[in-house]
Tab-separated table of C-alpha atoms in Angstrom:
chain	number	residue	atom	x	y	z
A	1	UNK	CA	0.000	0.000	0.000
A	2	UNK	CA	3.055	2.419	0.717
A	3	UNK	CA	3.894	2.283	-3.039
A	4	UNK	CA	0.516	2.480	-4.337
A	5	UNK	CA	0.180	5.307	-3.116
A	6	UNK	CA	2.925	7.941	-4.206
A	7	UNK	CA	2.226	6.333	-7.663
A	8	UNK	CA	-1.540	8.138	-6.893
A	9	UNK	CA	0.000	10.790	-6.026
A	10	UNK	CA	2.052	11.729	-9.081
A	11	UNK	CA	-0.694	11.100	-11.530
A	12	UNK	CA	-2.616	13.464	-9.930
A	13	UNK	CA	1.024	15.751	-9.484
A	14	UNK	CA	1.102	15.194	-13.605
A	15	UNK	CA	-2.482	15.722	-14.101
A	16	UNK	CA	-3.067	18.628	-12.588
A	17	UNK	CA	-0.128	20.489	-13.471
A	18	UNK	CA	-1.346	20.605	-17.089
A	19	UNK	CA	-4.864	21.964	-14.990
A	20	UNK	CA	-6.472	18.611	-14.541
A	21	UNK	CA	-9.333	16.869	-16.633
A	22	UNK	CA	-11.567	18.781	-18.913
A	23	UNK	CA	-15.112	18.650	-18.244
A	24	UNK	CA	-17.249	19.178	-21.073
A	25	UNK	CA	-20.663	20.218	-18.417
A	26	UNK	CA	-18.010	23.158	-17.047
A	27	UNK	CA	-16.304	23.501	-20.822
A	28	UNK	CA	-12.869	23.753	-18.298
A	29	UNK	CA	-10.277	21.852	-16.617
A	30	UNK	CA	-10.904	20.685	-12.971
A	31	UNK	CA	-8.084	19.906	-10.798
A	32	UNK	CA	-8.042	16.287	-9.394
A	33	UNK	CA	-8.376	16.215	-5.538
A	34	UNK	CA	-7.427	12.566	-3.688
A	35	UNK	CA	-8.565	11.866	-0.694
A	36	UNK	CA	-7.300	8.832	1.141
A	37	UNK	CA	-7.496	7.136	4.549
A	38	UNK	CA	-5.579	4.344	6.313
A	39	UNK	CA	-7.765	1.127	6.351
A	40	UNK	CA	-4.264	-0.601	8.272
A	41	UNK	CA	-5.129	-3.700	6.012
A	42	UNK	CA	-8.377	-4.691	8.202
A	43	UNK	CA	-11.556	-5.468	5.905
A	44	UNK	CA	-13.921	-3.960	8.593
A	45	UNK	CA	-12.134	-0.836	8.483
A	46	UNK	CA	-11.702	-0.552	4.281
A	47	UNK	CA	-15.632	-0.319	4.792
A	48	UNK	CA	-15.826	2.208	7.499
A	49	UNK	CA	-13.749	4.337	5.188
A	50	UNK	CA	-15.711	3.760	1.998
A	51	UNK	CA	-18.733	4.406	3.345
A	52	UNK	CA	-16.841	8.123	4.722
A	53	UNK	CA	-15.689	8.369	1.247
A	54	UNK	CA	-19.116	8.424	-0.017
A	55	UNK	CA	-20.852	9.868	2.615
A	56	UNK	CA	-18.498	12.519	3.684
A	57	UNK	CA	-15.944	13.338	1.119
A	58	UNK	CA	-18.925	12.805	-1.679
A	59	UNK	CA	-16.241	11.259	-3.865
A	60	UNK	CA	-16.703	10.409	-7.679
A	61	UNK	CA	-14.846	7.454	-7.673
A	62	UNK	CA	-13.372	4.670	-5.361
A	63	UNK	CA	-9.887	3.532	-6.000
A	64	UNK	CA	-8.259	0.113	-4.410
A	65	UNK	CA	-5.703	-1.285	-2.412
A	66	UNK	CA	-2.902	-3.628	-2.453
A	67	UNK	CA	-4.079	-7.017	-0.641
A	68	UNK	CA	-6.943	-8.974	-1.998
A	69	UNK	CA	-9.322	-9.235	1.272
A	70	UNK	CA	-9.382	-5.375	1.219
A	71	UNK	CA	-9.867	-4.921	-2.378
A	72	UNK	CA	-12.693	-7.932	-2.125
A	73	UNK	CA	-14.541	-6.099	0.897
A	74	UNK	CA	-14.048	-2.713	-1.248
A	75	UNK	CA	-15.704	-4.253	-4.291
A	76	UNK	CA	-19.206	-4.695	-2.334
A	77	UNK	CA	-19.186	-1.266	-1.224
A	78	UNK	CA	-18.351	-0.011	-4.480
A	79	UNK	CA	-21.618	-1.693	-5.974
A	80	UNK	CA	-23.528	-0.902	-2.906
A	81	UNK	CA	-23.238	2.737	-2.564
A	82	UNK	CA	-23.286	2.511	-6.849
A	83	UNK	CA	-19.637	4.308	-6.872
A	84	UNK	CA	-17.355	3.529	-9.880
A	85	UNK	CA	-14.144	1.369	-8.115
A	86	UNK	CA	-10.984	1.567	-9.999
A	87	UNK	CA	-8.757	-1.927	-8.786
A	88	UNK	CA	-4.733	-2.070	-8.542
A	89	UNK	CA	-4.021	-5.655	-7.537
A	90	UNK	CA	-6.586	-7.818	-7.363
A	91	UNK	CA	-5.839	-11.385	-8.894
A	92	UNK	CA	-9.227	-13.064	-8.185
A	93	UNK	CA	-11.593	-13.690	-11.131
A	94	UNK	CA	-14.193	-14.891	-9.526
A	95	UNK	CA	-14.412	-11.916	-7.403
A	96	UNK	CA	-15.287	-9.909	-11.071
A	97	UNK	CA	-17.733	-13.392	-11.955
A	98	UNK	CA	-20.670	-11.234	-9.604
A	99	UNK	CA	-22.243	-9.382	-11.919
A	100	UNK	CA	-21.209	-6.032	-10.702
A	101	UNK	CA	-21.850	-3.007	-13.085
A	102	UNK	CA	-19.146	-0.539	-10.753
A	103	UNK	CA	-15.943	-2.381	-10.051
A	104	UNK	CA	-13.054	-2.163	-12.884
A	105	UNK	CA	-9.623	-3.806	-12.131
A	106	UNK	CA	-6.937	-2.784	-15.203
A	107	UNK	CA	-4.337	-5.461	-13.729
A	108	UNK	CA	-3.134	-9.164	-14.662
A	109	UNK	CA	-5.794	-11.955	-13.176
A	110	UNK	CA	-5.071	-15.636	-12.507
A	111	UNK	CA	-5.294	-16.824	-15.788
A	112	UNK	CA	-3.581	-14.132	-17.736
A	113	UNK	CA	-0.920	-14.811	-14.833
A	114	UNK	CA	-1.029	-18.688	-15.449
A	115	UNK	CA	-0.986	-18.198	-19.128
A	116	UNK	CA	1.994	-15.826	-19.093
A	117	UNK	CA	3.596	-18.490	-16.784
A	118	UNK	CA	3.589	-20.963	-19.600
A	119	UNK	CA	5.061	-18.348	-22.059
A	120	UNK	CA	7.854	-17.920	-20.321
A	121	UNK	CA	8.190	-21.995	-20.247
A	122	UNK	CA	7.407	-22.030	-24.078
A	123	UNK	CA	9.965	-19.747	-24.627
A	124	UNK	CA	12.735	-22.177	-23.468
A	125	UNK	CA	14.530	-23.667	-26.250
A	126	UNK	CA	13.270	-27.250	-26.536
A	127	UNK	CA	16.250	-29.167	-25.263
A	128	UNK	CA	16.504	-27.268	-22.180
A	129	UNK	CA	12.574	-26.804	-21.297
A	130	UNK	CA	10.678	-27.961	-18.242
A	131	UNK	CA	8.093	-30.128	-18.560
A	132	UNK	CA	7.258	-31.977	-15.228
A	133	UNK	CA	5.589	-29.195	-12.952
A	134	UNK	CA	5.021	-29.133	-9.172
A	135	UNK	CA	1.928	-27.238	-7.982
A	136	UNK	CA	2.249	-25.667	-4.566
A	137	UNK	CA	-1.308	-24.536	-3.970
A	138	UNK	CA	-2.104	-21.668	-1.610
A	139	UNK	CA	-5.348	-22.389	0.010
A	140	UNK	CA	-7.291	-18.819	-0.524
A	141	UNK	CA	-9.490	-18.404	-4.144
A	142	UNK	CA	-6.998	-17.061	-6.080
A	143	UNK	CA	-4.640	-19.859	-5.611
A	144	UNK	CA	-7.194	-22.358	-6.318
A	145	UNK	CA	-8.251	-20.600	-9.632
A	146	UNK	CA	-4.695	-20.775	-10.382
A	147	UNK	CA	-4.818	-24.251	-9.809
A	148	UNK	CA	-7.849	-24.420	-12.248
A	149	UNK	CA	-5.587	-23.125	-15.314
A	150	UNK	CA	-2.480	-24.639	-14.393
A	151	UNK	CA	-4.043	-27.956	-15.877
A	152	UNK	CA	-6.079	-26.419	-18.408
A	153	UNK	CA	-3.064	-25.054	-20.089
A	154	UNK	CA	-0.901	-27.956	-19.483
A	155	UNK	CA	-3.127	-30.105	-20.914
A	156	UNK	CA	-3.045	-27.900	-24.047
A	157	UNK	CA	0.384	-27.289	-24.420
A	158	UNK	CA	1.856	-30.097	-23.109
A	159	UNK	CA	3.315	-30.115	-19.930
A	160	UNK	CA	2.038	-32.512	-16.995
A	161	UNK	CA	1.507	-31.243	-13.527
A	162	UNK	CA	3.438	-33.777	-11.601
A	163	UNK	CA	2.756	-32.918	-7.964
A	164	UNK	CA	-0.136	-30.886	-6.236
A	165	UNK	CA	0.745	-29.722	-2.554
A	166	UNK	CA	-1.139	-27.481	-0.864
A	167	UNK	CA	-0.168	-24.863	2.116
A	168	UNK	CA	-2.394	-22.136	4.479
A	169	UNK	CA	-1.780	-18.668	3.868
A	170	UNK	CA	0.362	-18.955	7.314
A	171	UNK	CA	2.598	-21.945	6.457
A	172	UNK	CA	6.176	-20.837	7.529
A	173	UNK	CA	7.917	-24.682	6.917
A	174	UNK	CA	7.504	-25.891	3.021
A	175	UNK	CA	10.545	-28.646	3.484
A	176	UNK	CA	7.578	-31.256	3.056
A	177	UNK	CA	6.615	-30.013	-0.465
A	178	UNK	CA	10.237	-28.935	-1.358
A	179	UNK	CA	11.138	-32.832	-0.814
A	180	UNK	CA	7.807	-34.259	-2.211
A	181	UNK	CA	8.345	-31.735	-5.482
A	182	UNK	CA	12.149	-33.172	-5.894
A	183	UNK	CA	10.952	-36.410	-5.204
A	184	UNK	CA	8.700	-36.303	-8.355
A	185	UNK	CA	11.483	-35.147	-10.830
A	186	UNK	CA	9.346	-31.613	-11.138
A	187	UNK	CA	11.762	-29.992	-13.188
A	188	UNK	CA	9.180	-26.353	-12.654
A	189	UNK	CA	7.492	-24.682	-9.400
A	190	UNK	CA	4.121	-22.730	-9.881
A	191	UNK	CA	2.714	-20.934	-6.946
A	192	UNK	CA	1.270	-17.193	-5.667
A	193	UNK	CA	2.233	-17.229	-1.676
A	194	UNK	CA	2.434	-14.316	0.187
A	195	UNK	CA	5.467	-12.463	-0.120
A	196	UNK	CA	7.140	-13.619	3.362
A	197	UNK	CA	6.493	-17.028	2.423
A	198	UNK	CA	7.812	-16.880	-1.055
A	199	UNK	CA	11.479	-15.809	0.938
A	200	UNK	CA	10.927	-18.571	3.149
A	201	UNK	CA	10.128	-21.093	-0.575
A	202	UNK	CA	13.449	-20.257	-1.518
A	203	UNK	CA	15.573	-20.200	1.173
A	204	UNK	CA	14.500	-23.662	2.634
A	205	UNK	CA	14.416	-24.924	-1.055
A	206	UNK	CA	18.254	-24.254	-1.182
A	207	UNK	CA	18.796	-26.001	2.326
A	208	UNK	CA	17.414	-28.629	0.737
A	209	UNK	CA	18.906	-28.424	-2.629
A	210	UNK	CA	16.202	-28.040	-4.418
A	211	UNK	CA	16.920	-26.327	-7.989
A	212	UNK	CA	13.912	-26.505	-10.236
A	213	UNK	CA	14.945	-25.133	-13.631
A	214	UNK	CA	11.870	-23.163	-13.599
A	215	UNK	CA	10.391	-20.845	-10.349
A	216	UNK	CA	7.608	-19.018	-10.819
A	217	UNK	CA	6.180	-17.084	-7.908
A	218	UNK	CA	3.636	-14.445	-9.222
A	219	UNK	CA	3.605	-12.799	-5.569
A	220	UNK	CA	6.322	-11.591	-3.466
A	221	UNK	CA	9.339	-11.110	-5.736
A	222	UNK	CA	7.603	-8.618	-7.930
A	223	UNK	CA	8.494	-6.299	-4.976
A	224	UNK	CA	11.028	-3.512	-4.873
A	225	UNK	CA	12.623	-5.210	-1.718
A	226	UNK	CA	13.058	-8.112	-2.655
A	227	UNK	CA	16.640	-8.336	-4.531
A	228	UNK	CA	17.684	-6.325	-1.216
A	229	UNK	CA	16.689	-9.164	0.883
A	230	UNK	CA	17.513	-12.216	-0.696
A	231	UNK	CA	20.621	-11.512	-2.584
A	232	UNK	CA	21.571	-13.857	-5.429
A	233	UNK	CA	19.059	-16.186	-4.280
A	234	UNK	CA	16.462	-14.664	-6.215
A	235	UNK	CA	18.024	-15.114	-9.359
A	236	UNK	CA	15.850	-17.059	-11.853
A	237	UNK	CA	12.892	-16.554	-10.014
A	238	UNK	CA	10.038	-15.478	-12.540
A	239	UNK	CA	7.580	-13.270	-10.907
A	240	UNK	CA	4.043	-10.991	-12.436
A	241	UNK	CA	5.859	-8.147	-14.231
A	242	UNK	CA	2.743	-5.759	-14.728
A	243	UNK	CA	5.137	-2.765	-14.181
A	244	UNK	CA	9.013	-2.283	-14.516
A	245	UNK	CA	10.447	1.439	-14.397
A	246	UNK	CA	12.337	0.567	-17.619
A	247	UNK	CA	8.853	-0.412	-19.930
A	248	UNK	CA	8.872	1.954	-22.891
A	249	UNK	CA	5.185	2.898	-22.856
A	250	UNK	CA	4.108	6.946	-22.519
A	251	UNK	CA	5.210	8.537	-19.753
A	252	UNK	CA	6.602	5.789	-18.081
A	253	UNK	CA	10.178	7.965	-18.036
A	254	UNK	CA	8.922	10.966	-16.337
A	255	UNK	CA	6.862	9.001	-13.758
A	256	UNK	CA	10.484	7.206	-12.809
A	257	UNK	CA	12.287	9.720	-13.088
A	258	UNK	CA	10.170	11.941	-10.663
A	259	UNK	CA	9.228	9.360	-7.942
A	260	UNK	CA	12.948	8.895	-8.000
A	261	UNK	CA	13.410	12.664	-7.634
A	262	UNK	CA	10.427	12.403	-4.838
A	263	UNK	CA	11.475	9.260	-2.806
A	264	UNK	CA	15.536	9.281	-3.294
A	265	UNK	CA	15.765	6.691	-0.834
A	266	UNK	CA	12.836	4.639	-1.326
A	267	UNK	CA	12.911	1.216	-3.486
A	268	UNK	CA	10.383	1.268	-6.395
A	269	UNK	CA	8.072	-1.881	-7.381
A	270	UNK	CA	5.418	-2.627	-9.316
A	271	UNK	CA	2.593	-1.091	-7.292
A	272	UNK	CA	3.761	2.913	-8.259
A	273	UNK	CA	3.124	1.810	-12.141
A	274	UNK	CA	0.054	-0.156	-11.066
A	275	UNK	CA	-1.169	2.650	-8.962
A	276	UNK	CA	-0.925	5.300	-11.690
A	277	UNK	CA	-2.145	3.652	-14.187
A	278	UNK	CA	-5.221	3.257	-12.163
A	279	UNK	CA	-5.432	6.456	-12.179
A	280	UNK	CA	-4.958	6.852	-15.984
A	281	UNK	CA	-7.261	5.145	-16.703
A	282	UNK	CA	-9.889	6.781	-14.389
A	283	UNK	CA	-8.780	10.293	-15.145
A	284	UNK	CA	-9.531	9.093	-18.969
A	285	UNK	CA	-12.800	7.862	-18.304
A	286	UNK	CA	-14.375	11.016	-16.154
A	287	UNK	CA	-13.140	13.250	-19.093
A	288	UNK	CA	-14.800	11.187	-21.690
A	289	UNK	CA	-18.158	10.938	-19.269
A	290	UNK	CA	-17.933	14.778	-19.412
A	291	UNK	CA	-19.561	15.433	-16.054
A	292	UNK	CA	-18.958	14.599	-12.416
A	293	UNK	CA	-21.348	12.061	-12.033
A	294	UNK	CA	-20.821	8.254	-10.573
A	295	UNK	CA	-22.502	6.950	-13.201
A	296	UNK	CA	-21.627	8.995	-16.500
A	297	UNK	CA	-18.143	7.699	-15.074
A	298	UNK	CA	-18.999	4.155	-14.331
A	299	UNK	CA	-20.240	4.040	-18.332
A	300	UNK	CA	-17.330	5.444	-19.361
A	301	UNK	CA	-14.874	3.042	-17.705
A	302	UNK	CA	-16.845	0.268	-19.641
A	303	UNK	CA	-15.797	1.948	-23.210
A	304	UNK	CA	-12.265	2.748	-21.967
A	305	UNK	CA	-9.489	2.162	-24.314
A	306	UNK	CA	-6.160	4.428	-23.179
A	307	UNK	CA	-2.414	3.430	-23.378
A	308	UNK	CA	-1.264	3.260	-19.965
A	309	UNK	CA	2.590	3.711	-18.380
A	310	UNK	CA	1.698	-0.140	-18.189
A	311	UNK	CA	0.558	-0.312	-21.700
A	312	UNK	CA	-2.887	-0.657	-23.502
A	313	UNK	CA	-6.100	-1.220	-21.268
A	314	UNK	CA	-9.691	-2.063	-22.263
A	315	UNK	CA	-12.722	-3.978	-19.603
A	316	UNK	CA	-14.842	-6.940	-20.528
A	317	UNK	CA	-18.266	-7.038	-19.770
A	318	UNK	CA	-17.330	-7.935	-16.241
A	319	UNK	CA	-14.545	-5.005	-15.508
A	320	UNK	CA	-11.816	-7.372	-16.045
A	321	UNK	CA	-8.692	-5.604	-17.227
A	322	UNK	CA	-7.649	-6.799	-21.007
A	323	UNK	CA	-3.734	-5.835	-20.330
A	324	UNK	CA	-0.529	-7.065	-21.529
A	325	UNK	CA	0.430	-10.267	-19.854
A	326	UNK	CA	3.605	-10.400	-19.083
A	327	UNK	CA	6.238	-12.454	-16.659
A	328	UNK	CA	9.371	-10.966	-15.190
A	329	UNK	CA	12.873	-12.414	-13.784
A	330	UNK	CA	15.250	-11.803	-11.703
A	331	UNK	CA	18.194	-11.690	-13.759
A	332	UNK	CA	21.541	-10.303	-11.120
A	333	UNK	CA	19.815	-7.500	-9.510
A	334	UNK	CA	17.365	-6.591	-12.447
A	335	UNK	CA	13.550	-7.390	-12.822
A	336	UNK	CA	13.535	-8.279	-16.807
A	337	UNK	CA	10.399	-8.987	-18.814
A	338	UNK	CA	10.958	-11.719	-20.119
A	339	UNK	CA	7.145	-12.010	-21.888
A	340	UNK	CA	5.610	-9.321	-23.044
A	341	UNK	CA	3.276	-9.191	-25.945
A	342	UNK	CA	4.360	-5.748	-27.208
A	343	UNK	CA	8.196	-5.582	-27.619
A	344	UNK	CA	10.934	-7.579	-27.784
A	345	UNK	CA	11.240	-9.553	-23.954
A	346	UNK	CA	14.853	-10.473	-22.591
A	347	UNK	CA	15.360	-14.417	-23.053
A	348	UNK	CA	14.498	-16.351	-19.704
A	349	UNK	CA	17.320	-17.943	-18.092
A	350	UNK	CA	17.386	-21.438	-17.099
A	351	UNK	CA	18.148	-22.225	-13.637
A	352	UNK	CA	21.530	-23.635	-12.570
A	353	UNK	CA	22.047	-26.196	-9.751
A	354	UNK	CA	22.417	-24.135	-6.184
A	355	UNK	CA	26.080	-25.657	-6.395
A	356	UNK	CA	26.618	-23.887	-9.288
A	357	UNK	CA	25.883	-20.571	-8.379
């Protein structure tokens, strides 16, 4: 949440310096005013604060949160108090399966994640590809939807899921599916654990020497801390690359260059790109709704098509985020995309035995 929002906070820096969006019912630019509260990651208290939002602040839109059980409780009120709701990172498609008419999420879901996942695989030259994969399950929804199109697209590319474990969102000892996963001959890890518990994967899988050629956490390593804290360990580990500071898309240099300017001391991860993008994408759709009114803006964000510091975004029917999917890696101290559908991705690297490194 602490680098969601300075990434909020420079959109509306950049927005408003040029005077904000123009509103066709004024014929003028209106400055962009956030408002924000601490909901100190408790679902009861997200509510408490969306329901000030709306019935205090009068705001014209609700924007989200890092961690899924806040974004899920903010979703309700969204559609409740009929407020447009404009998601960072939320992973959970069923969540979006509700038939809700005001919550949009422009962000990667479980099986653009899984599908990106299988990219990066793909993109192994034959010889040296994975092809026996060990499942490590979180038990919460999005880990079991992940689940759900980890065997879908194995089946239809080819690989075999070799091992299914599964683990509580508090497990802190994995050495049971670390030695049941080399057991098997799983030559590829898939999981989304929380990001403590995707140091503790790796560090107990090298006390056990346990070198998959392929990692693939999609949570936890995609933040700005984590090189810092586990060293050359992380190398190889692929990871959800939504938003690097070095993707070419519009605008993506100044908002680097000025958080850098802003926070000199302060890592950057994905959640500053996520977090104005969000707000690209909302500041596009109140100026095309051309009044500021919930729901001119709610119909707005379902014809949205704007290129993003993240790259192109457009809804389905359900506010699900059509976005590039794209996998990162940790390649010595760098986060490189290494699938992207829009330009050319750096080659994944093959994991070496922990001896070797």
């Amino acid at each position: 949440g602490n680098l969601i929002l300075p990434g909020y906070e420079i959109a509306v820096e950049h927005i408003n310096a040029d005077g904000g969006v123009f509103v066709k019912e004024y014929n003028t630019k209106i400055p962009l005013r956030l408002t924000y509260y601490d909901d100190e990651s408790d679902p009861s208290k997200t509510v408490t604060r969306l329901e000030k939002l709306n019935s205090v602040d009068k705001v014209v839109a609700y924007l989200g949160e890092f961690a899924s059980d806040m974004n899920i409780a903010g979703l309700g009120i969204a559609e409740k108090n009929k407020i447009p709701w404009v998601g960072v990172t939320i992973s959970v498609e069923s969540a979006f399966n509700q038939g809700f008419k005001y919550t949009f999420a422009p962000n990667m879901f479980s099986f653009m994640e899984v599908a990106a996942f299988f990219n990066a695989l793909d993109s192994i030259p034959k010889e040296q590809r994975p092809k026996k994969i060990a499942n490590f399950e979180l038990q919460v929804d999005w880990g079991k939807e992940c689940t759900k199109y980890l065997h879908q697209y194995a089946k239809e590319r080819g690989y075999t899921i070799a091992l299914e474990q599964k683990y509580a969102p508090d497990t802190k000892d994995f050495s049971s599916l670390i030695l049941a996963a080399k057991s098997a001959g799983c030559d590829a890890v898939f999981s989304v654990p929380t990001p403590p518990q995707s140091m503790t994967l790796i560090k107990q899988m090298k006390e056990l020497d346990y070198a998959p050629k392929a990692t693939c956490f999609i949570r936890g390593p995609d933040l700005s801390n984590f090189w810092q804290v586990m060293g050359k360990d992380a190398n190889y580990i692929l990871t959800s690359g939504e938003w690097t500071p070095e993707m070419p898309y519009p605008g993506n240099k100044k908002l680097v260059s000025d958080y850098r300017a802003q926070y000199p001391n302060k890592l950057m991860g994905m959640p500053v790109g996520n977090g104005y993008s969000a707000f690209q994408v909302l500041a596009d759709a109140i100026k095309r709704a051309g009044k500021l009114d919930r729901e001119a803006i709610r119909q707005a964000l379902t014809t949205t098509d704007v290129m993003t510091v993240k790259g192109r975004v457009t809804f389905d029917k359900r506010g699900v985020g059509n976005v590039p999917w794209v996998i990162a890696q940790w390649q010595n101290g760098k986060l490189a995309i290494v699938v992207s559908p829009d330009y050319k991705p750096t080659p994944v690297l093959v994991a070496t035995p922990w001896s070797k490194r």
